[in-house]
Each structure stands twice: as structure tokens, then as C-alpha cells.
């Protein structure tokens, strides 16, 4: 069985388990009157239709109109997802570029690393809900388009993992390889692009996967203080306000947002498989080593 097949089966298996847990919890709450079996302790989450819709009700809600006489909810959410993804894509590109640039700077200058790294780490401790309104106000005074502000918020979350893994990857080449490049009088830029960057790619792509999901989250959160009329952030906020009347719509919007993030990561994975051979990918290298170990045990046995 190929690794891709195993990953797909694992994903489907976990999904089936999550659906079974959801439906089992709902069935238990309905059967016991909202308490743990054999006790009088109430369940932490109510299992009525206003709090926990059935999983199939969420799927059915996607195929029904978002509002009376309106478009189908799935179509509305797909349009919102496309709007959000535009900002997330720009934020992903900006954040990745800034993160890569910081990694190169830190490798080139120990002084810059000592001076800036604490600020880079501290930037991730500031809640994004505090940063986004500030950026919106500043952008309003500068007459900057609001969706660009959302992209900046998205980039704010995306740059950090790229910076850390780029730094780690650029330092991964063996000392002997670096010494060989210097013996050939290679310039720092030649060492960077011919030795360090190729060595850093296996470390960079895992960070890009994290950055892709962070960019989606940043775009959704950034749309709220920016008062964007479109996008998944506005859709989630609207359906959250009507949660008690139509909870399935909120869960459907969350499902679509999750699928957008999964699709974005899938694009990064596809790029990784096109640019890096299997033997150099970190996760595939681990699987290959494990497979060789199992084969060796079988031969010895």
C-alpha cells in the first residue's frame, strides 16, 4: 500500500471516528435526558437540535437556500471562500517572503538574530484581535484598500513559522560542504542559492503548510474589524448571530472554512512533491527509513 493511500485511509478513518463520536454523544444525551449515564451530572454540551445538529443536517443545509428566496448556502459560502482566499493568498506570499528574508538575515548576521529574534517571537504573543483593528485604523488614514489590510493581518500570522524553519534549514548543510564552497572562492550569494537554499527546502515546506493554514485564519479574523461585507469572516459572524435558530448553517460555514484551509495546504503539498524528491522530504524520508528497518528485520528473521 502506497503512502498516499495510507494517508487517505487514515484521514477517512479519523473522519468516520469523529462523526461517530459526535452522533454517539448526541444519541446518549437524547437517551439520558442530557446527563451522563447512571449519574445526575449534566453533559457539558446540550444535545438538542439548537446546539448540536446532526452531521447530515449540516450537509443538507449546504444544499438549501441561505435565506428565503436566495442562493444555495453552498454557493454563498464558496463565493465568500474565494473572497477570503484572495486575501489569504496575498498574505501567504507576503508572510512567506518576509519570513524567508528574516531567515536569511539571521544566518548572515548573528547580531541581527540576537537583536530581532526576541521581537519576532514576541510578535506571536500579541493577540491578532488586538493587531487587526490598529491596522484597519492606520489603513483608513492612508486610504489603503481594506482587503489589503486583511492580507497584512494574514501575513502577520504566516511569517513566523517560515522564518524559524528557514533559519533552521539554512544552517542544515554539513560544515564540510560549506568549507568546500569557500575553498572554491564562492561568494555569499552563491553559497546561499547553490548550497543553503536547496538544503533548506525540506525544512521550508513544512513551515509553508503551517503558514497556509495560518493565512486562512488571519484572513477570516482580519475581515471582522475591517467590516468586509463579503468573505468567510462575515458569513461566520452572521450565522453565529442566528445560531439558535439555524445552527446547521454556522457549522456548514465552519466546514467550508476548514476545507479551504485543507485545499490551500494541498496546493503547498503538490508544490513540495514537484520540487523535492521523496528521499529528501522530511516525512517521506522517515517513512522510507522505517520501511527499510522493517525489511531488514524481516530479512534477519
Short mmCIF file of the C-alpha atoms (twelve columns), coordinates in Angstrom:
data_MODEL
# 
_entry.id   MODEL 
# 
loop_
_atom_site.group_PDB 
_atom_site.id 
_atom_site.type_symbol 
_atom_site.label_atom_id 
_atom_site.label_alt_id 
_atom_site.label_comp_id 
_atom_site.label_asym_id 
_atom_site.label_seq_id 
_atom_site.Cartn_x 
_atom_site.Cartn_y 
_atom_site.Cartn_z 
_atom_site.pdbx_PDB_model_num 
ATOM 1   C CA . UNK A 1   0.000   0.000   0.000  1 
ATOM 2   C CA . UNK A 2   1.402   3.360   -1.054 1 
ATOM 3   C CA . UNK A 3   1.972   6.165   1.487  1 
ATOM 4   C CA . UNK A 4   -0.667  8.328   -0.218 1 
ATOM 5   C CA . UNK A 5   -3.245  5.563   0.094  1 
ATOM 6   C CA . UNK A 6   -2.409  5.124   3.772  1 
ATOM 7   C CA . UNK A 7   -2.774  8.869   4.370  1 
ATOM 8   C CA . UNK A 8   -6.155  8.922   2.627  1 
ATOM 9   C CA . UNK A 9   -7.409  5.919   4.570  1 
ATOM 10  C CA . UNK A 10  -6.155  7.441   7.819  1 
ATOM 11  C CA . UNK A 11  -7.933  10.709  7.059  1 
ATOM 12  C CA . UNK A 12  -11.192 8.946   6.215  1 
ATOM 13  C CA . UNK A 13  -10.882 6.700   9.260  1 
ATOM 14  C CA . UNK A 14  -10.374 9.627   11.643 1 
ATOM 15  C CA . UNK A 15  -13.244 11.483  9.986  1 
ATOM 16  C CA . UNK A 16  -15.511 8.480   10.482 1 
ATOM 17  C CA . UNK A 17  -14.469 8.252   14.138 1 
ATOM 18  C CA . UNK A 18  -15.219 11.959  14.700 1 
ATOM 19  C CA . UNK A 19  -18.654 11.622  13.094 1 
ATOM 20  C CA . UNK A 20  -19.351 8.528   15.197 1 
ATOM 21  C CA . UNK A 21  -18.297 10.339  18.398 1 
ATOM 22  C CA . UNK A 22  -20.478 13.341  17.523 1 
ATOM 23  C CA . UNK A 23  -23.541 11.237  16.742 1 
ATOM 24  C CA . UNK A 24  -22.900 8.904   19.682 1 
ATOM 25  C CA . UNK A 25  -22.701 11.825  22.098 1 
ATOM 26  C CA . UNK A 26  -25.889 13.285  20.661 1 
ATOM 27  C CA . UNK A 27  -27.691 9.953   20.916 1 
ATOM 28  C CA . UNK A 28  -26.500 9.468   24.506 1 
ATOM 29  C CA . UNK A 29  -27.706 12.917  25.525 1 
ATOM 30  C CA . UNK A 30  -31.101 12.340  23.944 1 
ATOM 31  C CA . UNK A 31  -31.469 8.925   25.566 1 
ATOM 32  C CA . UNK A 32  -30.431 10.037  29.076 1 
ATOM 33  C CA . UNK A 33  -32.116 13.427  29.130 1 
ATOM 34  C CA . UNK A 34  -28.856 15.389  28.928 1 
ATOM 35  C CA . UNK A 35  -26.954 13.698  31.774 1 
ATOM 36  C CA . UNK A 36  -24.095 11.220  31.958 1 
ATOM 37  C CA . UNK A 37  -25.441 7.630   32.051 1 
ATOM 38  C CA . UNK A 38  -26.061 6.410   35.590 1 
ATOM 39  C CA . UNK A 39  -25.447 9.827   37.140 1 
ATOM 40  C CA . UNK A 40  -27.234 13.113  37.570 1 
ATOM 41  C CA . UNK A 41  -24.335 15.136  36.162 1 
ATOM 42  C CA . UNK A 42  -25.341 17.227  33.186 1 
ATOM 43  C CA . UNK A 43  -23.473 16.893  29.919 1 
ATOM 44  C CA . UNK A 44  -21.147 19.836  29.104 1 
ATOM 45  C CA . UNK A 45  -22.865 20.465  25.754 1 
ATOM 46  C CA . UNK A 46  -26.576 20.167  25.178 1 
ATOM 47  C CA . UNK A 47  -27.584 17.663  22.541 1 
ATOM 48  C CA . UNK A 48  -30.754 19.295  21.277 1 
ATOM 49  C CA . UNK A 49  -31.108 20.479  17.695 1 
ATOM 50  C CA . UNK A 50  -30.350 24.089  18.647 1 
ATOM 51  C CA . UNK A 51  -26.903 23.204  19.962 1 
ATOM 52  C CA . UNK A 52  -25.794 20.059  18.127 1 
ATOM 53  C CA . UNK A 53  -27.357 19.395  14.735 1 
ATOM 54  C CA . UNK A 54  -26.854 16.020  13.138 1 
ATOM 55  C CA . UNK A 55  -23.898 15.799  10.772 1 
ATOM 56  C CA . UNK A 56  -26.220 15.026  7.881  1 
ATOM 57  C CA . UNK A 57  -28.270 18.127  8.709  1 
ATOM 58  C CA . UNK A 58  -25.123 20.218  8.232  1 
ATOM 59  C CA . UNK A 59  -24.555 18.662  4.811  1 
ATOM 60  C CA . UNK A 60  -28.213 19.125  3.851  1 
ATOM 61  C CA . UNK A 61  -28.053 22.777  4.951  1 
ATOM 62  C CA . UNK A 62  -25.344 23.360  2.345  1 
ATOM 63  C CA . UNK A 63  -27.801 22.344  -0.369 1 
ATOM 64  C CA . UNK A 64  -30.609 24.600  0.826  1 
ATOM 65  C CA . UNK A 65  -31.029 28.371  0.265  1 
ATOM 66  C CA . UNK A 66  -29.017 30.541  2.639  1 
ATOM 67  C CA . UNK A 67  -32.122 32.693  3.064  1 
ATOM 68  C CA . UNK A 68  -35.643 32.513  1.751  1 
ATOM 69  C CA . UNK A 69  -35.622 33.008  -1.996 1 
ATOM 70  C CA . UNK A 70  -31.814 33.363  -2.019 1 
ATOM 71  C CA . UNK A 71  -28.930 31.352  -3.424 1 
ATOM 72  C CA . UNK A 72  -27.967 27.936  -2.151 1 
ATOM 73  C CA . UNK A 73  -25.858 28.120  1.009  1 
ATOM 74  C CA . UNK A 74  -23.020 26.180  -0.590 1 
ATOM 75  C CA . UNK A 75  -22.822 28.700  -3.437 1 
ATOM 76  C CA . UNK A 76  -22.873 31.624  -0.987 1 
ATOM 77  C CA . UNK A 77  -20.093 30.100  1.095  1 
ATOM 78  C CA . UNK A 78  -17.995 29.263  -1.964 1 
ATOM 79  C CA . UNK A 79  -18.162 32.888  -3.103 1 
ATOM 80  C CA . UNK A 80  -17.190 34.004  0.392  1 
ATOM 81  C CA . UNK A 81  -14.381 31.439  0.480  1 
ATOM 82  C CA . UNK A 82  -12.993 32.703  -2.826 1 
ATOM 83  C CA . UNK A 83  -13.014 36.271  -1.486 1 
ATOM 84  C CA . UNK A 84  -11.232 35.203  1.706  1 
ATOM 85  C CA . UNK A 85  -8.750  33.044  -0.164 1 
ATOM 86  C CA . UNK A 86  -7.670  36.028  -2.267 1 
ATOM 87  C CA . UNK A 87  -6.592  37.926  0.828  1 
ATOM 88  C CA . UNK A 88  -5.116  34.780  2.387  1 
ATOM 89  C CA . UNK A 89  -3.077  34.041  -0.737 1 
ATOM 90  C CA . UNK A 90  -1.569  37.517  -0.785 1 
ATOM 91  C CA . UNK A 91  -0.937  37.320  2.958  1 
ATOM 92  C CA . UNK A 92  0.687   33.910  2.496  1 
ATOM 93  C CA . UNK A 93  3.014   35.245  -0.194 1 
ATOM 94  C CA . UNK A 94  3.912   38.360  1.805  1 
ATOM 95  C CA . UNK A 95  4.371   36.465  5.056  1 
ATOM 96  C CA . UNK A 96  6.467   33.758  3.410  1 
ATOM 97  C CA . UNK A 97  8.674   36.360  1.719  1 
ATOM 98  C CA . UNK A 98  9.195   38.254  4.986  1 
ATOM 99  C CA . UNK A 99  9.850   35.039  6.898  1 
ATOM 100 C CA . UNK A 100 12.356  33.829  4.313  1 
ATOM 101 C CA . UNK A 101 14.084  37.210  4.300  1 
ATOM 102 C CA . UNK A 102 14.368  37.181  8.082  1 
ATOM 103 C CA . UNK A 103 15.830  33.675  7.999  1 
ATOM 104 C CA . UNK A 104 18.476  34.751  5.504  1 
ATOM 105 C CA . UNK A 105 19.239  37.859  7.560  1 
ATOM 106 C CA . UNK A 106 19.657  35.833  10.740 1 
ATOM 107 C CA . UNK A 107 22.028  33.413  9.029  1 
ATOM 108 C CA . UNK A 108 24.102  36.256  7.618  1 
ATOM 109 C CA . UNK A 109 24.212  38.325  10.826 1 
ATOM 110 C CA . UNK A 110 24.424  36.941  14.351 1 
ATOM 111 C CA . UNK A 111 23.889  40.471  15.643 1 
ATOM 112 C CA . UNK A 112 20.593  40.757  13.745 1 
ATOM 113 C CA . UNK A 113 19.486  37.384  15.102 1 
ATOM 114 C CA . UNK A 114 20.257  38.353  18.703 1 
ATOM 115 C CA . UNK A 115 18.553  41.713  18.299 1 
ATOM 116 C CA . UNK A 116 15.485  40.789  16.252 1 
ATOM 117 C CA . UNK A 117 14.667  37.194  17.222 1 
ATOM 118 C CA . UNK A 118 13.166  38.150  20.615 1 
ATOM 119 C CA . UNK A 119 10.891  40.641  18.837 1 
ATOM 120 C CA . UNK A 120 9.912   38.048  16.229 1 
ATOM 121 C CA . UNK A 121 8.950   35.613  18.977 1 
ATOM 122 C CA . UNK A 122 7.171   38.305  20.993 1 
ATOM 123 C CA . UNK A 123 5.122   39.321  17.962 1 
ATOM 124 C CA . UNK A 124 3.335   35.993  18.081 1 
ATOM 125 C CA . UNK A 125 2.208   36.547  21.670 1 
ATOM 126 C CA . UNK A 126 0.139   39.613  20.733 1 
ATOM 127 C CA . UNK A 127 -3.494  38.604  20.048 1 
ATOM 128 C CA . UNK A 128 -4.425  39.068  16.422 1 
ATOM 129 C CA . UNK A 129 -7.714  40.644  17.532 1 
ATOM 130 C CA . UNK A 130 -5.661  43.480  19.026 1 
ATOM 131 C CA . UNK A 131 -3.478  43.969  15.943 1 
ATOM 132 C CA . UNK A 132 -6.222  43.900  13.310 1 
ATOM 133 C CA . UNK A 133 -8.207  46.980  14.491 1 
ATOM 134 C CA . UNK A 134 -4.999  49.019  14.733 1 
ATOM 135 C CA . UNK A 135 -4.067  48.142  11.156 1 
ATOM 136 C CA . UNK A 136 -7.575  48.969  9.968  1 
ATOM 137 C CA . UNK A 137 -7.418  52.453  11.527 1 
ATOM 138 C CA . UNK A 138 -3.951  53.131  10.107 1 
ATOM 139 C CA . UNK A 139 -5.003  51.911  6.665  1 
ATOM 140 C CA . UNK A 140 -8.092  54.115  6.737  1 
ATOM 141 C CA . UNK A 141 -5.966  57.220  7.233  1 
ATOM 142 C CA . UNK A 142 -3.720  56.146  4.348  1 
ATOM 143 C CA . UNK A 143 -6.653  55.268  2.045  1 
ATOM 144 C CA . UNK A 144 -5.466  51.683  1.647  1 
ATOM 145 C CA . UNK A 145 -7.953  49.123  0.328  1 
ATOM 146 C CA . UNK A 146 -9.434  47.115  3.163  1 
ATOM 147 C CA . UNK A 147 -8.799  43.715  1.637  1 
ATOM 148 C CA . UNK A 148 -5.088  44.593  1.504  1 
ATOM 149 C CA . UNK A 149 -5.261  45.257  5.241  1 
ATOM 150 C CA . UNK A 150 -6.761  41.809  5.674  1 
ATOM 151 C CA . UNK A 151 -3.840  40.399  3.676  1 
ATOM 152 C CA . UNK A 152 -1.383  42.127  6.026  1 
ATOM 153 C CA . UNK A 153 -3.142  40.588  9.028  1 
ATOM 154 C CA . UNK A 154 -2.889  37.227  7.286  1 
ATOM 155 C CA . UNK A 155 0.819   37.765  6.621  1 
ATOM 156 C CA . UNK A 156 1.343   38.643  10.287 1 
ATOM 157 C CA . UNK A 157 0.382   35.085  11.236 1 
ATOM 158 C CA . UNK A 158 2.096   33.404  8.297  1 
ATOM 159 C CA . UNK A 159 5.641   34.779  8.526  1 
ATOM 160 C CA . UNK A 160 6.705   33.274  11.859 1 
ATOM 161 C CA . UNK A 161 6.906   29.527  11.024 1 
ATOM 162 C CA . UNK A 162 8.615   30.336  7.726  1 
ATOM 163 C CA . UNK A 163 11.250  32.462  9.463  1 
ATOM 164 C CA . UNK A 164 12.035  29.806  12.078 1 
ATOM 165 C CA . UNK A 165 12.226  26.867  9.673  1 
ATOM 166 C CA . UNK A 166 14.155  28.866  7.074  1 
ATOM 167 C CA . UNK A 167 16.776  29.650  9.703  1 
ATOM 168 C CA . UNK A 168 16.949  26.007  10.685 1 
ATOM 169 C CA . UNK A 169 17.159  24.842  7.084  1 
ATOM 170 C CA . UNK A 170 19.826  27.324  6.021  1 
ATOM 171 C CA . UNK A 171 22.007  26.059  8.865  1 
ATOM 172 C CA . UNK A 172 21.465  22.397  7.988  1 
ATOM 173 C CA . UNK A 173 24.275  21.862  5.404  1 
ATOM 174 C CA . UNK A 174 27.322  20.000  6.658  1 
ATOM 175 C CA . UNK A 175 30.321  22.066  7.643  1 
ATOM 176 C CA . UNK A 176 32.415  20.186  5.082  1 
ATOM 177 C CA . UNK A 177 30.087  21.324  2.274  1 
ATOM 178 C CA . UNK A 178 30.352  24.932  3.394  1 
ATOM 179 C CA . UNK A 179 34.128  24.674  3.608  1 
ATOM 180 C CA . UNK A 180 34.232  23.194  0.106  1 
ATOM 181 C CA . UNK A 181 32.226  26.149  -1.249 1 
ATOM 182 C CA . UNK A 182 34.638  28.574  0.422  1 
ATOM 183 C CA . UNK A 183 37.623  26.709  -0.994 1 
ATOM 184 C CA . UNK A 184 36.240  27.410  -4.457 1 
ATOM 185 C CA . UNK A 185 36.012  31.120  -3.538 1 
ATOM 186 C CA . UNK A 186 32.223  31.087  -3.735 1 
ATOM 187 C CA . UNK A 187 30.523  34.354  -2.873 1 
ATOM 188 C CA . UNK A 188 27.974  34.500  -0.024 1 
ATOM 189 C CA . UNK A 189 25.140  34.673  -2.562 1 
ATOM 190 C CA . UNK A 190 26.465  31.605  -4.376 1 
ATOM 191 C CA . UNK A 191 26.667  29.711  -1.095 1 
ATOM 192 C CA . UNK A 192 23.132  30.800  -0.295 1 
ATOM 193 C CA . UNK A 193 21.472  29.789  -3.560 1 
ATOM 194 C CA . UNK A 194 23.591  26.782  -4.518 1 
ATOM 195 C CA . UNK A 195 24.005  25.165  -1.088 1 
ATOM 196 C CA . UNK A 196 21.891  26.622  1.695  1 
ATOM 197 C CA . UNK A 197 18.551  27.175  -0.072 1 
ATOM 198 C CA . UNK A 198 18.454  23.660  -1.652 1 
ATOM 199 C CA . UNK A 199 19.296  22.219  1.765  1 
ATOM 200 C CA . UNK A 200 16.578  24.340  3.406  1 
ATOM 201 C CA . UNK A 201 13.727  23.285  1.096  1 
ATOM 202 C CA . UNK A 202 12.805  20.143  3.095  1 
ATOM 203 C CA . UNK A 203 12.518  22.367  6.187  1 
ATOM 204 C CA . UNK A 204 10.774  25.202  4.373  1 
ATOM 205 C CA . UNK A 205 7.778   23.322  3.008  1 
ATOM 206 C CA . UNK A 206 6.511   22.035  6.379  1 
ATOM 207 C CA . UNK A 207 6.582   25.668  7.521  1 
ATOM 208 C CA . UNK A 208 4.701   26.732  4.392  1 
ATOM 209 C CA . UNK A 209 1.957   24.220  5.234  1 
ATOM 210 C CA . UNK A 210 1.566   25.829  8.654  1 
ATOM 211 C CA . UNK A 211 1.716   29.286  7.087  1 
ATOM 212 C CA . UNK A 212 -1.059  28.355  4.642  1 
ATOM 213 C CA . UNK A 213 -3.488  27.480  7.420  1 
ATOM 214 C CA . UNK A 214 -2.393  30.494  9.467  1 
ATOM 215 C CA . UNK A 215 -3.031  32.728  6.458  1 
ATOM 216 C CA . UNK A 216 -6.618  31.491  6.199  1 
ATOM 217 C CA . UNK A 217 -7.197  32.100  9.914  1 
ATOM 218 C CA . UNK A 218 -5.643  35.551  9.688  1 
ATOM 219 C CA . UNK A 219 -7.816  36.482  6.715  1 
ATOM 220 C CA . UNK A 220 -11.017 35.337  8.430  1 
ATOM 221 C CA . UNK A 221 -10.181 37.189  11.645 1 
ATOM 222 C CA . UNK A 222 -8.984  40.270  9.786  1 
ATOM 223 C CA . UNK A 223 -12.253 40.592  7.876  1 
ATOM 224 C CA . UNK A 224 -14.195 41.318  11.062 1 
ATOM 225 C CA . UNK A 225 -12.607 44.626  12.221 1 
ATOM 226 C CA . UNK A 226 -12.214 45.629  8.563  1 
ATOM 227 C CA . UNK A 227 -16.030 45.394  8.220  1 
ATOM 228 C CA . UNK A 228 -15.742 43.427  4.995  1 
ATOM 229 C CA . UNK A 229 -19.221 42.760  3.577  1 
ATOM 230 C CA . UNK A 230 -18.014 39.564  1.909  1 
ATOM 231 C CA . UNK A 231 -15.778 36.736  2.980  1 
ATOM 232 C CA . UNK A 232 -15.996 33.826  5.361  1 
ATOM 233 C CA . UNK A 233 -15.442 36.050  8.390  1 
ATOM 234 C CA . UNK A 234 -18.639 37.976  7.728  1 
ATOM 235 C CA . UNK A 235 -20.537 34.775  6.900  1 
ATOM 236 C CA . UNK A 236 -19.458 33.112  10.143 1 
ATOM 237 C CA . UNK A 237 -20.371 36.212  12.129 1 
ATOM 238 C CA . UNK A 238 -23.834 36.426  10.527 1 
ATOM 239 C CA . UNK A 239 -24.604 32.755  11.056 1 
ATOM 240 C CA . UNK A 240 -23.273 32.930  14.632 1 
ATOM 241 C CA . UNK A 241 -25.821 35.647  15.360 1 
ATOM 242 C CA . UNK A 242 -28.581 33.295  14.182 1 
ATOM 243 C CA . UNK A 243 -27.075 30.177  15.756 1 
ATOM 244 C CA . UNK A 244 -30.051 29.326  17.996 1 
ATOM 245 C CA . UNK A 245 -32.435 29.451  15.025 1 
ATOM 246 C CA . UNK A 246 -30.243 27.721  12.410 1 
ATOM 247 C CA . UNK A 247 -27.143 26.122  13.956 1 
ATOM 248 C CA . UNK A 248 -26.506 23.930  10.922 1 
ATOM 249 C CA . UNK A 249 -25.618 26.994  8.840  1 
ATOM 250 C CA . UNK A 250 -22.859 28.022  11.238 1 
ATOM 251 C CA . UNK A 251 -21.402 24.523  11.275 1 
ATOM 252 C CA . UNK A 252 -21.636 24.461  7.465  1 
ATOM 253 C CA . UNK A 253 -19.662 27.707  7.208  1 
ATOM 254 C CA . UNK A 254 -17.022 26.305  9.579  1 
ATOM 255 C CA . UNK A 255 -16.861 23.168  7.419  1 
ATOM 256 C CA . UNK A 256 -16.274 25.216  4.272  1 
ATOM 257 C CA . UNK A 257 -13.584 27.289  6.017  1 
ATOM 258 C CA . UNK A 258 -11.848 24.070  7.051  1 
ATOM 259 C CA . UNK A 259 -11.994 22.722  3.505  1 
ATOM 260 C CA . UNK A 260 -10.454 25.954  2.201  1 
ATOM 261 C CA . UNK A 261 -7.547  25.508  4.608  1 
ATOM 262 C CA . UNK A 262 -7.136  21.855  3.626  1 
ATOM 263 C CA . UNK A 263 -7.182  22.786  -0.049 1 
ATOM 264 C CA . UNK A 264 -4.580  25.501  0.497  1 
ATOM 265 C CA . UNK A 265 -2.297  23.048  2.276  1 
ATOM 266 C CA . UNK A 266 -2.907  20.591  -0.562 1 
ATOM 267 C CA . UNK A 267 -1.543  23.130  -3.046 1 
ATOM 268 C CA . UNK A 268 1.611   23.500  -0.947 1 
ATOM 269 C CA . UNK A 269 1.961   19.721  -0.727 1 
ATOM 270 C CA . UNK A 270 1.648   19.462  -4.510 1 
ATOM 271 C CA . UNK A 271 4.386   22.066  -4.954 1 
ATOM 272 C CA . UNK A 272 6.553   20.178  -2.483 1 
ATOM 273 C CA . UNK A 273 6.185   16.936  -4.408 1 
ATOM 274 C CA . UNK A 274 7.056   18.694  -7.655 1 
ATOM 275 C CA . UNK A 275 10.181  20.404  -6.313 1 
ATOM 276 C CA . UNK A 276 11.633  17.953  -3.765 1 
ATOM 277 C CA . UNK A 277 12.387  14.275  -4.468 1 
ATOM 278 C CA . UNK A 278 10.861  11.774  -1.995 1 
ATOM 279 C CA . UNK A 279 14.231  10.889  -0.478 1 
ATOM 280 C CA . UNK A 280 14.747  14.500  0.672  1 
ATOM 281 C CA . UNK A 281 11.294  15.157  2.131  1 
ATOM 282 C CA . UNK A 282 11.403  15.014  5.910  1 
ATOM 283 C CA . UNK A 283 8.250   12.959  6.404  1 
ATOM 284 C CA . UNK A 284 8.840   10.662  3.420  1 
ATOM 285 C CA . UNK A 285 12.456  10.148  4.458  1 
ATOM 286 C CA . UNK A 286 11.222  8.983   7.845  1 
ATOM 287 C CA . UNK A 287 8.773   6.593   6.233  1 
ATOM 288 C CA . UNK A 288 11.484  5.270   3.909  1 
ATOM 289 C CA . UNK A 289 13.843  4.680   6.842  1 
ATOM 290 C CA . UNK A 290 11.087  2.917   8.764  1 
ATOM 291 C CA . UNK A 291 10.262  0.729   5.781  1 
ATOM 292 C CA . UNK A 292 13.906  -0.196  5.322  1 
ATOM 293 C CA . UNK A 293 14.119  -1.047  9.010  1 
ATOM 294 C CA . UNK A 294 11.114  -3.350  8.771  1 
ATOM 295 C CA . UNK A 295 12.512  -5.006  5.645  1 
ATOM 296 C CA . UNK A 296 15.855  -5.554  7.403  1 
ATOM 297 C CA . UNK A 297 14.092  -7.155  10.383 1 
ATOM 298 C CA . UNK A 298 12.219  -9.486  8.066  1 
ATOM 299 C CA . UNK A 299 15.458  -10.490 6.320  1 
ATOM 300 C CA . UNK A 300 17.199  -11.130 9.643  1 
ATOM 301 C CA . UNK A 301 14.236  -13.115 10.929 1 
# 
